[in-house]
Coordinates of C-alpha atoms and ligand atoms in Angstrom, one line a residue:
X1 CA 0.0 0.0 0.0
X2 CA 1.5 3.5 -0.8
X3 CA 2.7 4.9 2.3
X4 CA 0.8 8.0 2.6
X5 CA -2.8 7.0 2.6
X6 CA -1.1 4.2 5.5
X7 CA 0.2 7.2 7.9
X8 CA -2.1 9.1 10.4
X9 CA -3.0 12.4 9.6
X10 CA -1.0 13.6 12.4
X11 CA 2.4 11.9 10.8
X12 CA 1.4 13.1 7.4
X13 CA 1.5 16.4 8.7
X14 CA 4.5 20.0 7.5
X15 CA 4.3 22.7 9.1
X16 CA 2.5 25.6 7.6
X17 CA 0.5 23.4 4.7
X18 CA -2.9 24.5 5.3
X19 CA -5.9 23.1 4.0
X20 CA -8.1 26.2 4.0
X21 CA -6.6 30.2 4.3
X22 CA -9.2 32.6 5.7
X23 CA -8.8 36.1 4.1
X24 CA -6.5 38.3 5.8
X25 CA -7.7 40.5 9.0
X26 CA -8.3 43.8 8.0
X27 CA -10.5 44.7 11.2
X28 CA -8.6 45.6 14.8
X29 CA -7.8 42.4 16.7
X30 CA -8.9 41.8 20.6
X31 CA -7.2 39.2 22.9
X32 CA -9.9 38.0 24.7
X33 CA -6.9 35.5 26.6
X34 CA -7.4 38.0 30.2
X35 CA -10.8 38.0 30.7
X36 CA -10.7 34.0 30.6
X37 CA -10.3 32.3 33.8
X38 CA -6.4 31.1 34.1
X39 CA -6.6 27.7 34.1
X40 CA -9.4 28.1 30.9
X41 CA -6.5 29.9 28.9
X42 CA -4.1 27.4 26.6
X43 CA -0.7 28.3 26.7
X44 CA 0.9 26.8 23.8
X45 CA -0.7 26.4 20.6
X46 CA -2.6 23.1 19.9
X47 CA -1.0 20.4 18.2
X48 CA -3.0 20.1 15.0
X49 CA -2.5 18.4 11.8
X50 CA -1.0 20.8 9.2
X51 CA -2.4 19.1 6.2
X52 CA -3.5 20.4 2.8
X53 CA -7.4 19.6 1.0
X54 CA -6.7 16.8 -0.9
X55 CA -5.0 15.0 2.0
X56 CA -7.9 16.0 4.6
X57 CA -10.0 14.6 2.2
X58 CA -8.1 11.6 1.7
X59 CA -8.0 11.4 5.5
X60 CA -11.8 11.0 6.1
X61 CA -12.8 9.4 2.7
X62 CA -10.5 6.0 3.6
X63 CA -11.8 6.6 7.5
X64 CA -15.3 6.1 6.2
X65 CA -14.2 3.2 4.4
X66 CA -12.9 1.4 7.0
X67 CA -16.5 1.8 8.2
X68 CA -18.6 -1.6 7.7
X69 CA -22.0 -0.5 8.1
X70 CA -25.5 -1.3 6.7
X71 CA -24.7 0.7 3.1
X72 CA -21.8 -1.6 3.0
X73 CA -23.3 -5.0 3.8
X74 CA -25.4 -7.3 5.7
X75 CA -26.0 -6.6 9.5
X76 CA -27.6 -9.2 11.3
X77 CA -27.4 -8.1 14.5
X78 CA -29.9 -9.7 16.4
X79 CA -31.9 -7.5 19.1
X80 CA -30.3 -4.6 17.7
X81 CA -32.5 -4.5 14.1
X82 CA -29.6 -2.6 11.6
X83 CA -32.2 -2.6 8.5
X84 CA -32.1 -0.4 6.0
X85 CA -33.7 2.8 6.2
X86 CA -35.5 4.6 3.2
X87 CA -32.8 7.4 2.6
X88 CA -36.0 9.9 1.7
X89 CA -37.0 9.9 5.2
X90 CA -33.4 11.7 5.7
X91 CA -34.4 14.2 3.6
X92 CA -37.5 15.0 5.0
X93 CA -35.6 15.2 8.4
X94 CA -33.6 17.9 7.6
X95 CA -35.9 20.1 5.8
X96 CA -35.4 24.1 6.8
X97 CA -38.6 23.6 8.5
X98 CA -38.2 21.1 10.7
X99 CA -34.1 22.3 11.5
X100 CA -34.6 25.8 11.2
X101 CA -37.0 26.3 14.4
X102 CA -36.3 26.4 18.2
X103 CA -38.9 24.0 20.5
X104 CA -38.5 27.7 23.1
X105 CA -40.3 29.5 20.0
X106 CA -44.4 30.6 20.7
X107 CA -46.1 27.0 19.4
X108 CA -48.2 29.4 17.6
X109 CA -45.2 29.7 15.3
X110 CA -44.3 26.0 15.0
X111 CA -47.9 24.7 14.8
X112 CA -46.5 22.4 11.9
X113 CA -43.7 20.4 14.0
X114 CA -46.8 20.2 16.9
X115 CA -48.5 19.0 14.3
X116 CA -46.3 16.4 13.1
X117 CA -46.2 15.2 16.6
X118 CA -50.0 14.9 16.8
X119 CA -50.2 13.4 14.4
X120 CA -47.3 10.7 14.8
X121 CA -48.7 10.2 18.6
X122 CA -52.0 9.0 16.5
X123 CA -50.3 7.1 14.5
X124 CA -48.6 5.2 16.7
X125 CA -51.7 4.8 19.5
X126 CA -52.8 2.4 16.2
X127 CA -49.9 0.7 15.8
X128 CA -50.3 -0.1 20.1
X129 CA -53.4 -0.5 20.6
X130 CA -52.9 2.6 23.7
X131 CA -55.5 5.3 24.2
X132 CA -52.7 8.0 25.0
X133 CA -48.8 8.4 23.6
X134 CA -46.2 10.8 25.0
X135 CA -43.0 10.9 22.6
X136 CA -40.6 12.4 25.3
X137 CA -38.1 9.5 26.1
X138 CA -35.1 9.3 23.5
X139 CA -34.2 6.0 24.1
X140 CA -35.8 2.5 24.6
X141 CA -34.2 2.3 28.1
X142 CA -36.0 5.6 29.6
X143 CA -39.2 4.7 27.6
X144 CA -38.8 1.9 30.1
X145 CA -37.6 4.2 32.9
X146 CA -40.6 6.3 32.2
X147 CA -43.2 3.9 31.7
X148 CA -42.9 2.1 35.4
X149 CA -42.5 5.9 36.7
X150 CA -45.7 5.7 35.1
X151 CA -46.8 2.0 37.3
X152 CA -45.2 4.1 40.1
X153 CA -47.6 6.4 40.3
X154 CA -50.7 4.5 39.3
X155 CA -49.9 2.4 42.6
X156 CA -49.5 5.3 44.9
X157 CA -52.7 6.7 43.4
X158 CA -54.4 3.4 44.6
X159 CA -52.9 4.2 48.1
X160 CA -50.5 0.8 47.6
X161 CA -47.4 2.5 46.2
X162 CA -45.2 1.5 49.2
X163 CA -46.9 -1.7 49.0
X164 CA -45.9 -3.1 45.4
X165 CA -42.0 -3.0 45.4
X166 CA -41.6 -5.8 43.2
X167 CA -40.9 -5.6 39.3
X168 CA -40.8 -9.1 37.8
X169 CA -38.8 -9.8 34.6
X170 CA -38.4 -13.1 32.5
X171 CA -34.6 -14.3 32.6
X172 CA -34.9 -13.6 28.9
X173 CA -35.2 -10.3 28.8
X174 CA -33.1 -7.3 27.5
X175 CA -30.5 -6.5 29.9
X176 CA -32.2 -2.3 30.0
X177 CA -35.5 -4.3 31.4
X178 CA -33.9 -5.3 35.0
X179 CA -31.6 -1.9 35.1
X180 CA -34.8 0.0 34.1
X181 CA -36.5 -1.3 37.2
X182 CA -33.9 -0.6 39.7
X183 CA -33.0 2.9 38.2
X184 CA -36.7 3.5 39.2
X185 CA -36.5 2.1 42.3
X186 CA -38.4 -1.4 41.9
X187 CA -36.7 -4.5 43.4
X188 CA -36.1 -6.8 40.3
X189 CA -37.7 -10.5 40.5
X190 CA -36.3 -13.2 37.6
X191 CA -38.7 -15.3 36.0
X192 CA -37.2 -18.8 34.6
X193 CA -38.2 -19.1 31.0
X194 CA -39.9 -22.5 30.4
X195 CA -38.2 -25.2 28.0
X196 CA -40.2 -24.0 24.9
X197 CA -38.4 -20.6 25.7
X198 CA -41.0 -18.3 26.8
X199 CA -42.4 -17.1 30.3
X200 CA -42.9 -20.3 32.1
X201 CA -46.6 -19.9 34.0
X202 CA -46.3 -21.4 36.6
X203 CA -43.1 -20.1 37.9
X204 CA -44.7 -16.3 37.3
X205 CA -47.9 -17.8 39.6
X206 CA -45.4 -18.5 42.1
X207 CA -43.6 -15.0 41.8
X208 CA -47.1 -12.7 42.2
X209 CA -48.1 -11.8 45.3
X210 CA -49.6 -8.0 46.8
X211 CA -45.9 -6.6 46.2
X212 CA -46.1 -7.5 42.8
X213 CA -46.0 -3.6 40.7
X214 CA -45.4 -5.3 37.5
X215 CA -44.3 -7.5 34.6
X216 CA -42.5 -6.8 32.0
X217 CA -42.6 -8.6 28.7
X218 CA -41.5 -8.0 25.3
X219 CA -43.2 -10.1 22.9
X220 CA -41.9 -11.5 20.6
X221 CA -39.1 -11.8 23.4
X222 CA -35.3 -11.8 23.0
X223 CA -35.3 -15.3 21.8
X224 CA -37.8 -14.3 18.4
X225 CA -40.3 -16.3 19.9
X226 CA -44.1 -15.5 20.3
X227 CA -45.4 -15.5 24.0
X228 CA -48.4 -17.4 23.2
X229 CA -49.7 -17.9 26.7
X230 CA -50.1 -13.9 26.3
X231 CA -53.5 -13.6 27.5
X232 CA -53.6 -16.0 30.0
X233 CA -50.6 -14.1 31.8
X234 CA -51.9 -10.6 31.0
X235 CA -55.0 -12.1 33.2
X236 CA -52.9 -13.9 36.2
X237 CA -50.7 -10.6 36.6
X238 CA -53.7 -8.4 36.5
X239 CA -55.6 -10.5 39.2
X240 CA -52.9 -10.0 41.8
X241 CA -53.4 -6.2 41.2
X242 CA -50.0 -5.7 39.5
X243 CA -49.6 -4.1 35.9
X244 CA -47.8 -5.0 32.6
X245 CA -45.1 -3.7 30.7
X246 CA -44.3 -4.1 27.0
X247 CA -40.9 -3.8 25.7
X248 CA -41.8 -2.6 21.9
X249 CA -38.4 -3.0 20.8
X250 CA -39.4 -6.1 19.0
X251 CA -42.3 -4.5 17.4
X252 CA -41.2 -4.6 13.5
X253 CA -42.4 -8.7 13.8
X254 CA -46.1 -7.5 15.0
X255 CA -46.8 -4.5 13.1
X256 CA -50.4 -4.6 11.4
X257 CA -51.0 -8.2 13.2
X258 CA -51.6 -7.7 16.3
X259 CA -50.7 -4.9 19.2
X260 CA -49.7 -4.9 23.0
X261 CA -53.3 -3.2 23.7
X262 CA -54.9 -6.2 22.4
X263 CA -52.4 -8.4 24.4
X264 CA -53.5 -6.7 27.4
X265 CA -50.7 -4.3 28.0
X266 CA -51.1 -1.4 30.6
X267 CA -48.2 0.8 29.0
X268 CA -45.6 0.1 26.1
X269 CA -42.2 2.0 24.8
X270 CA -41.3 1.8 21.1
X271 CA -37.9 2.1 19.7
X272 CA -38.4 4.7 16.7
X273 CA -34.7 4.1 16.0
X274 CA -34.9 0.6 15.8
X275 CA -38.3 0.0 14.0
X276 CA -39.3 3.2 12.5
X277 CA -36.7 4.7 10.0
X278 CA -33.7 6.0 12.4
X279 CA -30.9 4.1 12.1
X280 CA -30.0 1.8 15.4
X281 CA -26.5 1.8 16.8
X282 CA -23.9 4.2 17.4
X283 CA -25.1 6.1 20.2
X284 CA -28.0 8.0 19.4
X285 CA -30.1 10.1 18.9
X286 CA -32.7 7.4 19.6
X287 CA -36.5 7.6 20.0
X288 CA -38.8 5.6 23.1
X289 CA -41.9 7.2 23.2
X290 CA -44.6 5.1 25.7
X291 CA -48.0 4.8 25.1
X292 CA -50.4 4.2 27.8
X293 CA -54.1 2.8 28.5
X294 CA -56.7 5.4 29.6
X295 CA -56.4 4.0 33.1
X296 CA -52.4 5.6 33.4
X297 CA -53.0 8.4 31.3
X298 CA -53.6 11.3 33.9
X299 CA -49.5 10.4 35.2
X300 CA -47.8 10.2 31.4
X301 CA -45.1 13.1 31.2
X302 CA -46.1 16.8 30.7
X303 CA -46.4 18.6 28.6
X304 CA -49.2 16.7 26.5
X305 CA -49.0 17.6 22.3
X306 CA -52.6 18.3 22.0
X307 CA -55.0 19.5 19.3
X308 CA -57.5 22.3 20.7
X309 CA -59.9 23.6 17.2
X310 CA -57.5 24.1 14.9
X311 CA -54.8 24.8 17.0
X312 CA -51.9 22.4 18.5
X313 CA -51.0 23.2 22.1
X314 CA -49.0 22.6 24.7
X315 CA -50.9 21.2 27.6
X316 CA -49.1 21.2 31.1
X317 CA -52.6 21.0 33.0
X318 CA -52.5 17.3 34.4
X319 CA -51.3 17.6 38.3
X320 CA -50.8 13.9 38.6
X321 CA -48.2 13.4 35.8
X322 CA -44.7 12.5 36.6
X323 CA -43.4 15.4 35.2
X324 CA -41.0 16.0 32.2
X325 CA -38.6 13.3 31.5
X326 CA -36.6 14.9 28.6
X327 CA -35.9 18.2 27.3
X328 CA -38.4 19.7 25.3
X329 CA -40.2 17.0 23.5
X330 CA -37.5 14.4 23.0
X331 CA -36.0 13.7 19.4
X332 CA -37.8 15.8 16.8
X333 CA -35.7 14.7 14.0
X334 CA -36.3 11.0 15.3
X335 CA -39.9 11.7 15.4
X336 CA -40.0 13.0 11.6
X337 CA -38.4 10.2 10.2
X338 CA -40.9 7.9 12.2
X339 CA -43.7 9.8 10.9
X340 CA -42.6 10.1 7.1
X341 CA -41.6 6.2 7.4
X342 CA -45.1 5.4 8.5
X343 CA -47.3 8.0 6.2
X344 CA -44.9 6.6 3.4
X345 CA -45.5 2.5 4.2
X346 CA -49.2 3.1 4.9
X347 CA -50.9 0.4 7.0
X348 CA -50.2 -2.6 4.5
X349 CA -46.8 -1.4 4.2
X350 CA -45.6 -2.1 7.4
X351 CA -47.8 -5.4 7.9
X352 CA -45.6 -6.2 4.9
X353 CA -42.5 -5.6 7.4
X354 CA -43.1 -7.7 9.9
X355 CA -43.9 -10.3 7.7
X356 CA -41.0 -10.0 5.8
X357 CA -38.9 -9.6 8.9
X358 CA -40.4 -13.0 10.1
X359 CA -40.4 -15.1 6.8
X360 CA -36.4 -13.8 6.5
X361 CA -35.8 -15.3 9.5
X362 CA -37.1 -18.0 9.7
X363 CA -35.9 -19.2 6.0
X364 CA -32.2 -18.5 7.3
X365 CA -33.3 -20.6 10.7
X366 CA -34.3 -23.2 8.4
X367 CA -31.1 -23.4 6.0
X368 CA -29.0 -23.4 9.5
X369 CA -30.6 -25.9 11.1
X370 CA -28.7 -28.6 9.7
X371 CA -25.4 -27.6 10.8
X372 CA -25.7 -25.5 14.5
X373 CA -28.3 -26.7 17.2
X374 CA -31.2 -24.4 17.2
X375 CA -32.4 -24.8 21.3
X376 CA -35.9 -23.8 20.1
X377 CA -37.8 -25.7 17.1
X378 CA -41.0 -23.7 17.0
X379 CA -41.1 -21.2 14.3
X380 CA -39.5 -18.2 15.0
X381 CA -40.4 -14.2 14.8
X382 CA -38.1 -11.8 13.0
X383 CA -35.4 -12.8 14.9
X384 CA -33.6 -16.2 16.2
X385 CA -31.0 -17.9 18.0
X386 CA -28.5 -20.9 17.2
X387 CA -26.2 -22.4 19.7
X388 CA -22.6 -23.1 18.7
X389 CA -22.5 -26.3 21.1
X390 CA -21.7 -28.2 18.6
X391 CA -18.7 -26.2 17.3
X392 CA -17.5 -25.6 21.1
X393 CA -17.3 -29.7 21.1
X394 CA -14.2 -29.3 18.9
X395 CA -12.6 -26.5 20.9
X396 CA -14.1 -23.5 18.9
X397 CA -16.3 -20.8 20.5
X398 CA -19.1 -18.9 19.5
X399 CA -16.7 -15.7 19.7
X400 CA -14.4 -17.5 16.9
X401 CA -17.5 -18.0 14.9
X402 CA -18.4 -14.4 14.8
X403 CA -14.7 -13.4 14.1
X404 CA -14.6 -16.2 11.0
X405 CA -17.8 -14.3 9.3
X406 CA -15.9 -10.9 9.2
X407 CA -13.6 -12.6 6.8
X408 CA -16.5 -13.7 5.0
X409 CA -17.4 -10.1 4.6
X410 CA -20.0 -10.0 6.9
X411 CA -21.0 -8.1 10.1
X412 CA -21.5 -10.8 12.8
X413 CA -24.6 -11.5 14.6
X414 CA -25.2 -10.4 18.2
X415 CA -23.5 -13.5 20.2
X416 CA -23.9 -15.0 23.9
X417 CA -27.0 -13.3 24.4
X418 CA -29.7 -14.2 25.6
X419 CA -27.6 -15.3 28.5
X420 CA -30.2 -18.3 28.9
X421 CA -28.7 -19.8 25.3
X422 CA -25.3 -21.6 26.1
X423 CA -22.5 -20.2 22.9
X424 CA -26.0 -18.3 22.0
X425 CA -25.3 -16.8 18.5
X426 CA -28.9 -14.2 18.0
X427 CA -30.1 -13.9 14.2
X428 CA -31.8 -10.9 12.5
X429 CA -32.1 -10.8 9.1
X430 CA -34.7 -7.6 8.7
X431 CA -37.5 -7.4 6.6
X432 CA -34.9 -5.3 3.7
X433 CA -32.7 -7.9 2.4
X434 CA -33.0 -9.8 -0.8
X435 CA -32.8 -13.8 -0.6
X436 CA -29.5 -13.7 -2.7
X437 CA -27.7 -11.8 0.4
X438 CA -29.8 -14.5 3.3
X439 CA -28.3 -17.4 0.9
X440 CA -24.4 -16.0 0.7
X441 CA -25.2 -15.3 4.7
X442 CA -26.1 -19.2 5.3
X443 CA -23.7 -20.7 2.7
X444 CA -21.2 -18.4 5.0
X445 CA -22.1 -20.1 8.0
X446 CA -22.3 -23.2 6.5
X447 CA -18.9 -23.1 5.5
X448 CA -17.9 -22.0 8.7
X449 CA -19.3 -24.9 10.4
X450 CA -17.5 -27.1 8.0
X451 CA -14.3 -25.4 8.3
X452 CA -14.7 -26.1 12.1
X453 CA -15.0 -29.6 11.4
X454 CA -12.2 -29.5 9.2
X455 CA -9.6 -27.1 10.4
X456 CA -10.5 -25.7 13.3
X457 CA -7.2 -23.7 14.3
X458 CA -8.2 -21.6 11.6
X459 CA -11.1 -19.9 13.3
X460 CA -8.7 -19.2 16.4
X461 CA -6.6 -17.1 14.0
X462 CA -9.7 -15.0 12.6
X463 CA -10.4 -12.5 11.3
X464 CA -7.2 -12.8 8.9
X465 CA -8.1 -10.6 6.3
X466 CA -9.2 -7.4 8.2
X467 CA -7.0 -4.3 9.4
X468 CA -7.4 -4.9 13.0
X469 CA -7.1 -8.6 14.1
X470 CA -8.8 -9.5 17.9
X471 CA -8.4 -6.0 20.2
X472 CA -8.6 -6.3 24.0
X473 CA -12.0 -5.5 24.3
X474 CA -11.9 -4.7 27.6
X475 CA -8.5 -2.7 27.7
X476 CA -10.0 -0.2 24.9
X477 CA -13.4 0.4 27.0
X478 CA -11.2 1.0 29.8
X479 CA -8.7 3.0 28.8
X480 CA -9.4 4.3 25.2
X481 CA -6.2 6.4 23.3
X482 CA -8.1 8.6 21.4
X483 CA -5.4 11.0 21.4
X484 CA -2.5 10.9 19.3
X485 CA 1.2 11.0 21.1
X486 CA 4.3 11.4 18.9
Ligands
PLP1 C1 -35.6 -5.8 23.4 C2 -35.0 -4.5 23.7 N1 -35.4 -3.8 24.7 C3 -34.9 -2.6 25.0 C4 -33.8 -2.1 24.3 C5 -33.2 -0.8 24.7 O1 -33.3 0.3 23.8 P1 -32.3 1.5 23.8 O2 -31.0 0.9 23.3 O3 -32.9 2.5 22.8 O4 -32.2 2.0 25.2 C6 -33.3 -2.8 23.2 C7 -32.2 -2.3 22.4 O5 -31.9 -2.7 21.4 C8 -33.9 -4.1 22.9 O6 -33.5 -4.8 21.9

């Protein structure tokens, strides 16, 4: 490789090459330096780059290609749903009129972003089955935090607040369920899953009790598989006086069959960044609105997006509520691309998703079940899980697996979780991929499992083709360089 596009920017560096000159000064200069605090002021110049256009350019173009992301190939990150997102609903999210206005200006001069809002919160009341929907939250995790503030509340209003201390959560679950529950105070219960993978009955009998607050459930759960016994524990929860949560996370393998209202849900989140047009990963900006029955509605967050005539308002007047959970009304630009996604897929259009989503995965279950142990036989959702077993029988691990499909050219899938799936290896094909890239996915893994039969030392060695081989993990969380040192 030629040595210059190899070097860092910082080594490529001469003094005084510029990549941009700003016109002379021709106004009277001010040092500002005195008036800053001392330890504020810098007192040698900062070590930057001097680098000209071409090689700045150079420097982030073959950054971004380094990047492997869903433009670049298949993601099938299980849990995490990396689909491909209609590149129009970017567009629309950065219109003038939607980036150009400030959520401090008079709503009677942003009565089109209100409106929006409105209008997405009744979209997605449909799409949940909820009588009321508050789009604050800007992630899935506070959705969750918010939504048992929301249980919280509904229990003290019944006088048993202190009372019901107990948040019970399948052993399943995603790992922001539990946290969720003890960020808002709950103490966390764990429900064994039953042997068909979903919330065993009888064990959640034995958990309820007059402490109970809650259960929360997302459905499909982690493992891609339907809770069929929905109703039935939607019932038994509700009996002993507790309520019900639904993690919506999974919701792109429901959407136009059934909702969590008609499950018998008390209050939901959504994750607009995961099923609704906003890219998921990297940190944000995310979207978790909650949506609510009528029964929790006077406690959702204030202020409430509300249509009054013609007008849309801003409606602080509900004493009860647990207050604002996010500045101003959580991720507008989320909430745009949500609404343009769903006004673009209509209702048929996103039944079409989760269909998709679901057929996808469970062809690619099928084509793998030959050669990695699937723990689960029934059909799966839009997502699904393998064990590698097998594979660990012959001294490779589930980890190796996932390194051994980057050299295939793929992203790998989301591995040893659940933690209830021993070498668990999670599957998500999405509802936007054709069958050609599913098949060149399974004849991957297929090989893979061959080449463990066969040479198994070589999966200890991958990835062998990438830049980066295996990193310490761990080392980098803790004690990231991110800053360059001569
Ligand atoms: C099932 C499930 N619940 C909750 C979450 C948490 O969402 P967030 O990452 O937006 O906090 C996720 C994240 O992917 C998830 O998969």
């Amino acid at each position: 490789m030629i040595e210059s596009q190899t070097k860092l920017i910082f080594e490529q560096s001469k003094p005084g090459r510029r990549a941009y000159s700003l016109p002379e000064n021709d106004v009277e200069s001010f040092d500002l330096s005195e008036q800053l605090p001392e330890h504020l002021t810098r007192k040698e110049a900062a070590e930057l780059p001097e680098v000209s256009e071409l090689q700045l350019m150079r420097h982030y173009t073959a950054l971004a290609n380094k990047n492997f992301g869903i433009e670049t190939g298949f993601y099938p990150l299980g849990s995490c749903t990396m689909k491909y997102n209609p590149k129009i609903n970017e567009d629309v999210a950065r219109y003038d009129g939607f980036t150009a206005i400030h959520p401090l200006q008079d709503p009677a001069t942003t009565q089109g972003a209100l409106q929006l809002m409105f209008e997405l919160q009744e979209d997605l009341k449909q799409v949940t089955g909820m009588d009321e929907i508050c789009l604050q939250p800007a992630a899935g995790a506070q959705g969750e935090w918010a939504g048992l503030l929301v249980f919280k509340a509904y229990h003290q209003s019944k006088g048993e607040g202190d009372q019901r201390r107990k948040i019970l959560v399948p052993d399943s679950a995603h790992g922001t369920n539990p946290a969720s529950a003890a960020v808002a105070g709950y103490d966390v219960v764990e429900i064994k899953s039953s042997e068909k993978g979903t919330v065993g009955v009888e064990a959640l009998k034995a958990a309820l009790g007059p402490d109970t607050a809650g259960l929360m459930l997302t459905n499909p759960n982690t493992l891609g598989l339907f809770e069929v016994d929905i109703v039935e524990i939607a019932k038994i929860v509700h009996e002993a006086g507790g309520l019900l949560y639904y993690d919506g996370a999974n919701a792109n393998a429901i959407l136009g069959k059934s909702t969590p209202g008609e499950m018998g849900f008390d209050v939901v989140h959504l994750n607009l960044h995961k099923s609704f047009s906003t890219p998921h990963g990297g940190g944000g900006p995310g979207s978790g609105p909650i949506g609510v029955k009528a029964a929790l509605s006077p406690f959702l967050p204030n202020p409430r997006i509300e249509k009054q005539g013609n007008q849309y308002i801003l409606n602080t007047n509900y004493p009860d509520s647990i207050g604002r959970v996010k500045g101003y009304f959580g991720n507008f630009g989320v909430n745009v691309r949500a609404y343009a996604y769903i006004r673009s897929m209509g209702a048929q259009g996103l039944q079409k998703v989760s269909e998709d989503a679901v057929l996808h995965a469970n062809y690619l279950k099928a084509r793998l079940a030959d050669h990695y142990d699937t723990p689960f036989k029934q059909h799966c959702k839009h997502e699904f899980v393998l064990s590698g077993l097998r594979q660990k029988k012959q001294g490779v691990r589930t980890l190796d697996i996932a390194k051994r499909l980057l050299d295939y050219g793929f992203y790998a899938p989301t591995v040893y979780f659940p933690l209830i799936v021993e070498e668990c290896i999670m599957i998500e094909p999405t509802d936007t991929e054709a069958k050609e890239t599913l098949d060149e996915f399974a004849d991957a893994m297929i090989a893979i499992a061959k080449e463990v039969e066969e040479q198994p030392e070589l999966l200890h060695e991958a990835p062998t083709t990438k830049a980066v081989r295996r990193l310490d993990e761990v080392l980098a969380a803790r004690k990231p360089m991110v800053v360059y040192q001569k």
